[in-house]
Amino acid sequence: MKSIPIILLGCGGVGRQLLHHIISCRSLHSKQGIVIRVVGVSDSSSLLVSDDIMLSGMRDEFLAEICRAKSAGSPLKSLLNHGHCQLYTGQDALENIVSIASSLGRSTGLAVVDCSASAETIGLLEQVSSLGCCVVLANKKPLTCGIDDFEKLVSHFRRIRFESTVGAGLPVIASVTRVISSGDPISRIVGTLSGTLGYVMSELEEGKAFSEIVRAAKSLGYTEPDPRDDLSGMDVARKGLILSRLLGWRINLSDIKIESLYPSEFGPNSMSTEDFLSKGLSQLDVKLKERVATASSKGNVLRYVCVIEDSRCNVGLRELPKDSALGRLRGGDNVVEIYSRCYKNSPLVIQGAGAGNDTTAAGVLADIIDLQDLFA
Amino acid sequence: MKSIPIILLGCGGVGRQLLHHIISCRSLHSKQGIVIRVVGVSDSSSLLVSDDIMLSGMRDEFLAEICRAKSAGSPLKSLLNHGHCQLYTGQDALENIVSIASSLGRSTGLAVVDCSASAETIGLLEQVSSLGCCVVLANKKPLTCGIDDFEKLVSHFRRIRFESTVGAGLPVIASVTRVISSGDPISRIVGTLSGTLGYVMSELEEGKAFSEIVRAAKSLGYTEPDPRDDLSGMDVARKGLILSRLLGWRINLSDIKIESLYPSEFGPNSMSTEDFLSKGLSQLDVKLKERVATASSKGNVLRYVCVIEDSRCNVGLRELPKDSALGRLRGGDNVVEIYSRCYKNSPLVIQGAGAGNDTTAAGVLADIIDLQDLFA
């Protein structure tokens, strides 16, 4: 049995789903000769560490209890007396992870799994990586920081995996990496990289008003709590930046041209979420209706796309032929087209659900399993 | 620098293209800290082994010379005095590979790369695998033998890669493997897995006669020397068998229902290739024209597909909606749809060029690079 110890950072929707997947895959993984041991779990305020990091890690019943508690809004510290574990906060928590990394990293391949949405984890991830640990991310922020920090983080490239940062569980990063390592130079990547904006564009095409669509999407749970986090294009830009950097480009988020679906005077600094939803949004209806009509009059549809080409990454609305791969896309599916020497006239296309905790966590788990080859 | 020694079996189109890729990727791989050393190359009659298997392997100029000679139809043995190497034939060749595998296998991760089209390599591949070597295949035959031999061959699953056996360089196997290892159970795979039959179906849809299309495809180099090797569906069935076995099904080629595009009385045992092309083919025109017309009258198109579902793998013609992913497919592109819990209503789709020496060899090279994690 190959044992893979992990520390999970972040107990939100993706983190909890990952714990569920780990539990429900026990017998599958056991058949493959693998056992994943969760030795630590953190939320934004504290870290729980199993008393038994060398052997079994946290018991499945306790992991399930963590999921229930976090799902109900309780902090991790409320669980201290339920499992055989210790609680650490602040600097102590960080030092404890580094200490576990030092003792387990090189020998057993401890994986630190970042399912948080924090920009603050990068220092820790760099440190554990330099200690020989593996790093798996669903969190885009550490990969979209300044280029120097990024390069430090990925300097042990074989020990870091981040498939779920682009297109959730879709094998986009794995495919781009394969094409590159086969010596087939990539000239262009075009994709719709947001399930939320895919849904919005599909619904606009049906003739619905932008404000109605966004309010419906929010109530269906398709958007972030503040829908402007999706509508700003920043999330798509982060994904575009990760893909651009995979191609070896030394660019930053500030180098990406991002088209926001709302004007800056409607931004979070000038308007509350409530005001944006109740007043701001409907003022955008006419302009977007016009853009859809203009596109339609030419036989085109409007899509929110990321285009990576000629050392530039642009993110925004584009008119595309109705019968193109991107134009045919409906609802929340993502599609990514990769053009290279081998895929020149007709691109390598990857398409499917690009959002959702289930598929995102499944992608994280596949990354964890993929790292086993690094350790005997 | 991590050194990856390889022995190449087969110097046909794919094998030669692989050698070209290895040479042209030298600087790319060197940046990634990798050097691929070709220590041996075999064709159907003999094996050339470098005098220097421990350090550098064959020089690039010599590899280029091998490609030129094989491309011109010369046997490997004609090159004996050109490089610093030894020639072995028959049983000596096999024993030599096993001896290299014994000395390099466990320590450095020798990869034996099967780019032949032979059914005879399986014994050797099993043997080197049991000695700790890696195995990379573009050759489908060793993976489509009896289930017991297959299971023996893949028993060291992390040390065998065979991406290029299905959809050439398309990341089909990698994606299926990722979905499975993430605990997301696959319920259905549907795909067009033959560039040749994709071309034939597209052209039939244009109203051309089957016999004309096949003759044109042959003269364009799209088919095997005997086009019946494509038209029999056997090649698609082999790919379907590999995918089915990836799902854990213990089935054999004989369990697959295969629809041939010609009747058995036109088969290789009853008719020469020449007779088939000049007389047999045109007798099939009317029937296929009718099937296309029947499909078209219902708004459908005819596609040659592989359907893997409910423990069954079927291969043959299907009527599909014109505007489905498979129905829209034109020319030689392959498309594979994977249905699972995460990709239930809307499948995970992988599409792109599924044939050609360039993309097949690129897939083999990506597999070789992917194996490096197994060795320090």
GROMACS .gro file of C-alpha atoms in nm, chain B residues 102-369:
model
  268
  478SER     CA    1   1.819  -0.593  -1.640
  479SER     CA    2   2.105  -0.348  -1.609
  480LEU     CA    3   1.914  -0.021  -1.665
  481GLY     CA    4   1.551  -0.101  -1.571
  482ARG     CA    5   1.515  -0.041  -1.203
  483SER     CA    6   1.789   0.218  -1.164
  484THR     CA    7   1.732   0.458  -1.452
  485GLY     CA    8   1.390   0.370  -1.585
  486LEU     CA    9   1.468   0.236  -1.929
  487ALA     CA   10   1.161   0.276  -2.149
  488VAL     CA   11   1.092   0.021  -2.422
  489VAL     CA   12   0.889   0.206  -2.685
  490ASP     CA   13   0.680  -0.011  -2.918
  491CYS     CA   14   0.605   0.173  -3.243
  492SER     CA   15   0.580  -0.149  -3.441
  493ALA     CA   16   0.256  -0.303  -3.568
  494SER     CA   17   0.354  -0.649  -3.451
  495ALA     CA   18   0.155  -0.890  -3.235
  496GLU     CA   19   0.484  -1.055  -3.139
  497THR     CA   20   0.625  -0.795  -2.900
  498ILE     CA   21   0.403  -0.876  -2.602
  499GLY     CA   22   0.629  -1.142  -2.450
  500LEU     CA   23   0.926  -0.906  -2.459
  501LEU     CA   24   0.722  -0.615  -2.318
  502GLU     CA   25   0.598  -0.831  -2.029
  503GLN     CA   26   0.951  -0.943  -1.955
  504VAL     CA   27   1.110  -0.595  -1.950
  505SER     CA   28   0.818  -0.462  -1.747
  506SER     CA   29   0.874  -0.729  -1.483
  507LEU     CA   30   1.240  -0.618  -1.474
  508GLY     CA   31   1.133  -0.267  -1.368
  509CYS     CA   32   1.135  -0.101  -1.710
  510CYS     CA   33   0.870   0.132  -1.848
  511VAL     CA   34   0.671   0.045  -2.158
  512VAL     CA   35   0.525   0.296  -2.403
  513LEU     CA   36   0.308   0.177  -2.691
  514ALA     CA   37   0.173   0.318  -3.014
  515ASN     CA   38   0.118  -0.046  -3.112
  516LYS     CA   39  -0.235  -0.161  -3.028
  517LYS     CA   40  -0.177  -0.536  -3.074
  518PRO     CA   41  -0.013  -0.616  -2.736
  519LEU     CA   42  -0.305  -0.443  -2.560
  520THR     CA   43  -0.572  -0.628  -2.760
  521CYS     CA   44  -0.447  -0.981  -2.704
  522GLY     CA   45  -0.620  -1.221  -2.463
  523ILE     CA   46  -0.732  -1.070  -2.135
  524ASP     CA   47  -0.483  -1.270  -1.927
  525ASP     CA   48  -0.186  -1.148  -2.127
  526PHE     CA   49  -0.326  -0.795  -2.116
  527GLU     CA   50  -0.358  -0.804  -1.739
  528LYS     CA   51  -0.005  -0.935  -1.702
  529LEU     CA   52   0.123  -0.655  -1.930
  530VAL     CA   53  -0.053  -0.375  -1.741
  531SER     CA   54   0.003  -0.521  -1.395
  532HIS     CA   55   0.261  -0.247  -1.334
  533PHE     CA   56   0.002   0.011  -1.442
  534ARG     CA   57   0.202   0.321  -1.353
  535ARG     CA   58   0.494   0.207  -1.568
  536ILE     CA   59   0.299   0.157  -1.891
  537ARG     CA   60   0.163   0.432  -2.115
  538PHE     CA   61  -0.035   0.392  -2.439
  539GLU     CA   62  -0.202   0.726  -2.513
  540SER     CA   63  -0.126   0.705  -2.886
  541THR     CA   64  -0.316   0.379  -2.934
  542VAL     CA   65  -0.651   0.566  -2.924
  543GLY     CA   66  -0.708   0.894  -3.110
  544ALA     CA   67  -0.334   0.935  -3.186
  545GLY     CA   68  -0.205   1.227  -2.977
  546LEU     CA   69  -0.548   1.325  -2.839
  547PRO     CA   70  -0.550   1.295  -2.459
  548VAL     CA   71  -0.824   1.028  -2.453
  549ILE     CA   72  -0.656   0.764  -2.234
  550ALA     CA   73  -0.515   1.030  -1.999
  551SER     CA   74  -0.862   1.183  -1.958
  552VAL     CA   75  -1.037   0.849  -1.902
  553THR     CA   76  -0.770   0.754  -1.647
  554ARG     CA   77  -0.808   1.089  -1.467
  555VAL     CA   78  -1.186   1.058  -1.448
  556ILE     CA   79  -1.161   0.702  -1.314
  557SER     CA   80  -0.896   0.783  -1.053
  558SER     CA   81  -1.102   1.076  -0.928
  559GLY     CA   82  -1.372   0.826  -0.836
  560ASP     CA   83  -1.613   0.954  -1.100
  561PRO     CA   84  -1.765   0.636  -1.250
  562ILE     CA   85  -1.783   0.633  -1.631
  563SER     CA   86  -2.116   0.506  -1.763
  564ARG     CA   87  -2.068   0.552  -2.137
  565ILE     CA   88  -1.805   0.634  -2.398
  566VAL     CA   89  -1.908   0.713  -2.756
  567GLY     CA   90  -1.662   0.809  -3.023
  568THR     CA   91  -1.552   0.809  -3.381
  569LEU     CA   92  -1.209   0.655  -3.352
  570SER     CA   93  -1.094   0.629  -3.714
  571GLY     CA   94  -0.973   0.925  -3.917
  572THR     CA   95  -1.006   0.710  -4.230
  573LEU     CA   96  -1.370   0.613  -4.167
  574GLY     CA   97  -1.446   0.973  -4.063
  575TYR     CA   98  -1.323   1.086  -4.404
  576VAL     CA   99  -1.526   0.815  -4.580
  577MET     CA  100  -1.846   0.911  -4.393
  578SER     CA  101  -1.801   1.283  -4.465
  579GLU     CA  102  -1.752   1.216  -4.832
  580LEU     CA  103  -2.052   0.979  -4.849
  581GLU     CA  104  -2.259   1.262  -4.704
  582GLU     CA  105  -2.143   1.482  -4.993
  583GLY     CA  106  -2.305   1.235  -5.230
  584LYS     CA  107  -1.993   1.068  -5.367
  585ALA     CA  108  -1.984   0.697  -5.442
  586PHE     CA  109  -1.827   0.468  -5.180
  587SER     CA  110  -1.591   0.307  -5.430
  588GLU     CA  111  -1.461   0.644  -5.552
  589ILE     CA  112  -1.411   0.768  -5.198
  590VAL     CA  113  -1.215   0.462  -5.088
  591ARG     CA  114  -0.995   0.469  -5.398
  592ALA     CA  115  -0.928   0.841  -5.346
  593ALA     CA  116  -0.853   0.785  -4.976
  594LYS     CA  117  -0.608   0.511  -5.066
  595SER     CA  118  -0.425   0.728  -5.317
  596LEU     CA  119  -0.409   1.012  -5.061
  597GLY     CA  120  -0.243   0.772  -4.816
  598TYR     CA  121  -0.536   0.786  -4.572
  599THR     CA  122  -0.589   0.410  -4.568
  600GLU     CA  123  -0.380   0.105  -4.494
  601PRO     CA  124  -0.221  -0.056  -4.804
  602ASP     CA  125  -0.523  -0.290  -4.807
  603PRO     CA  126  -0.817  -0.053  -4.731
  604ARG     CA  127  -1.011  -0.349  -4.592
  605ASP     CA  128  -0.794  -0.319  -4.278
  606ASP     CA  129  -0.981   0.008  -4.214
  607LEU     CA  130  -1.319  -0.088  -4.363
  608SER     CA  131  -1.345  -0.406  -4.155
  609GLY     CA  132  -1.383  -0.196  -3.840
  610MET     CA  133  -1.115  -0.408  -3.671
  611ASP     CA  134  -0.892  -0.107  -3.600
  612VAL     CA  135  -1.181   0.078  -3.431
  613ALA     CA  136  -1.270  -0.239  -3.239
  614ARG     CA  137  -0.914  -0.262  -3.104
  615LYS     CA  138  -0.939   0.097  -2.978
  616GLY     CA  139  -1.279   0.023  -2.826
  617LEU     CA  140  -1.133  -0.284  -2.654
  618ILE     CA  141  -0.849  -0.077  -2.504
  619LEU     CA  142  -1.099   0.179  -2.368
  620SER     CA  143  -1.330  -0.097  -2.236
  621ARG     CA  144  -1.042  -0.266  -2.057
  622LEU     CA  145  -0.941   0.071  -1.906
  623LEU     CA  146  -1.288   0.071  -1.748
  624GLY     CA  147  -1.197  -0.260  -1.585
  625TRP     CA  148  -1.398  -0.485  -1.815
  626ARG     CA  149  -1.245  -0.828  -1.865
  627ILE     CA  150  -1.348  -0.866  -2.231
  628ASN     CA  151  -1.179  -0.983  -2.548
  629LEU     CA  152  -1.185  -0.873  -2.910
  630SER     CA  153  -1.425  -1.161  -2.982
  631ASP     CA  154  -1.680  -1.008  -2.740
  632ILE     CA  155  -1.710  -0.694  -2.953
  633LYS     CA  156  -1.985  -0.672  -3.213
  634ILE     CA  157  -1.811  -0.537  -3.522
  635GLU     CA  158  -1.992  -0.421  -3.835
  636SER     CA  159  -1.772  -0.452  -4.140
  637LEU     CA  160  -1.828  -0.219  -4.436
  638TYR     CA  161  -1.778  -0.510  -4.677
  639PRO     CA  162  -1.934  -0.862  -4.675
  640SER     CA  163  -1.718  -1.160  -4.579
  641GLU     CA  164  -1.715  -1.290  -4.939
  642PHE     CA  165  -1.514  -0.977  -5.031
  643GLY     CA  166  -1.262  -1.045  -4.752
  644PRO     CA  167  -0.886  -1.099  -4.786
  645ASN     CA  168  -0.932  -1.478  -4.785
  646SER     CA  169  -1.160  -1.469  -5.091
  647MET     CA  170  -1.037  -1.171  -5.293
  648SER     CA  171  -0.704  -0.997  -5.363
  649THR     CA  172  -0.662  -0.629  -5.272
  650GLU     CA  173  -0.655  -0.545  -5.644
  651ASP     CA  174  -0.978  -0.732  -5.716
  652PHE     CA  175  -1.144  -0.571  -5.416
  653LEU     CA  176  -1.045  -0.223  -5.536
  654SER     CA  177  -1.131  -0.277  -5.901
  655LYS     CA  178  -1.440  -0.500  -5.876
  656GLY     CA  179  -1.562  -0.559  -5.518
  657LEU     CA  180  -1.585  -0.200  -5.398
  658SER     CA  181  -1.826  -0.069  -5.661
  659GLN     CA  182  -2.075  -0.345  -5.577
  660LEU     CA  183  -2.111  -0.183  -5.234
  661ASP     CA  184  -2.198   0.163  -5.369
  662VAL     CA  185  -2.576   0.124  -5.396
  663LYS     CA  186  -2.630  -0.021  -5.049
  664LEU     CA  187  -2.428   0.253  -4.877
  665LYS     CA  188  -2.595   0.524  -5.086
  666GLU     CA  189  -2.931   0.392  -4.967
  667ARG     CA  190  -2.826   0.390  -4.603
  668VAL     CA  191  -2.705   0.751  -4.628
  669ALA     CA  192  -3.034   0.850  -4.795
  670THR     CA  193  -3.244   0.674  -4.529
  671ALA     CA  194  -3.052   0.854  -4.254
  672SER     CA  195  -3.077   1.186  -4.435
  673SER     CA  196  -3.455   1.154  -4.478
  674LYS     CA  197  -3.481   1.156  -4.098
  675GLY     CA  198  -3.246   1.455  -4.058
  676ASN     CA  199  -2.965   1.221  -3.957
  677VAL     CA  200  -2.619   1.144  -4.084
  678LEU     CA  201  -2.432   0.814  -4.089
  679ARG     CA  202  -2.122   0.778  -3.871
  680TYR     CA  203  -1.895   0.485  -3.795
  681VAL     CA  204  -1.886   0.486  -3.416
  682CYS     CA  205  -1.772   0.292  -3.114
  683VAL     CA  206  -2.023   0.272  -2.828
  684ILE     CA  207  -1.907   0.146  -2.487
  685GLU     CA  208  -2.192   0.106  -2.243
  686ASP     CA  209  -2.356  -0.148  -2.009
  687SER     CA  210  -2.058  -0.386  -2.026
  688ARG     CA  211  -2.085  -0.400  -2.406
  689CYS     CA  212  -1.865  -0.253  -2.678
  690ASN     CA  213  -2.023  -0.221  -3.023
  691VAL     CA  214  -1.857  -0.089  -3.334
  692GLY     CA  215  -2.039   0.003  -3.654
  693LEU     CA  216  -2.257   0.243  -3.851
  694ARG     CA  217  -2.508   0.454  -3.660
  695GLU     CA  218  -2.759   0.717  -3.763
  696LEU     CA  219  -2.698   1.031  -3.560
  697PRO     CA  220  -2.862   1.375  -3.554
  698LYS     CA  221  -2.694   1.614  -3.799
  699ASP     CA  222  -2.639   1.870  -3.524
  700SER     CA  223  -2.493   1.636  -3.259
  701ALA     CA  224  -2.124   1.654  -3.175
  702LEU     CA  225  -2.057   1.338  -3.376
  703GLY     CA  226  -2.294   1.436  -3.654
  704ARG     CA  227  -2.122   1.770  -3.709
  705LEU     CA  228  -1.782   1.609  -3.741
  706ARG     CA  229  -1.611   1.659  -4.076
  707GLY     CA  230  -1.314   1.485  -4.233
  708GLY     CA  231  -1.054   1.296  -4.036
  709ASP     CA  232  -1.112   1.443  -3.689
  710ASN     CA  233  -1.191   1.208  -3.402
  711VAL     CA  234  -1.434   1.292  -3.127
  712VAL     CA  235  -1.479   1.107  -2.799
  713GLU     CA  236  -1.765   1.172  -2.555
  714ILE     CA  237  -1.726   1.052  -2.195
  715TYR     CA  238  -2.034   1.029  -1.972
  716SER     CA  239  -1.997   0.999  -1.595
  717ARG     CA  240  -2.147   1.132  -1.273
  718CYS     CA  241  -1.970   1.467  -1.322
  719TYR     CA  242  -2.036   1.466  -1.698
  720LYS     CA  243  -2.387   1.333  -1.701
  721ASN     CA  244  -2.615   1.555  -1.906
  722SER     CA  245  -2.339   1.713  -2.103
  723PRO     CA  246  -2.040   1.483  -2.170
  724LEU     CA  247  -1.669   1.552  -2.143
  725VAL     CA  248  -1.575   1.589  -2.511
  726ILE     CA  249  -1.229   1.554  -2.664
  727GLN     CA  250  -1.193   1.632  -3.031
  728GLY     CA  251  -0.917   1.681  -3.285
  729ALA     CA  252  -0.690   1.512  -3.536
  730GLY     CA  253  -0.691   1.145  -3.449
  731ALA     CA  254  -0.443   1.017  -3.705
  732GLY     CA  255  -0.109   1.102  -3.860
  733ASN     CA  256   0.250   1.008  -3.781
  734ASP     CA  257   0.332   1.355  -3.645
  735THR     CA  258   0.059   1.366  -3.381
  736THR     CA  259   0.092   0.993  -3.298
  737ALA     CA  260   0.467   1.029  -3.238
  738ALA     CA  261   0.406   1.348  -3.036
  739GLY     CA  262   0.173   1.147  -2.812
  740VAL     CA  263   0.440   0.879  -2.767
  741LEU     CA  264   0.696   1.143  -2.673
  742ALA     CA  265   0.459   1.300  -2.417
  743ASP     CA  266   0.413   0.952  -2.266
  744ILE     CA  267   0.791   0.905  -2.238
  745ILE     CA  268   0.831   1.244  -2.067
   0.00000   0.00000   0.00000
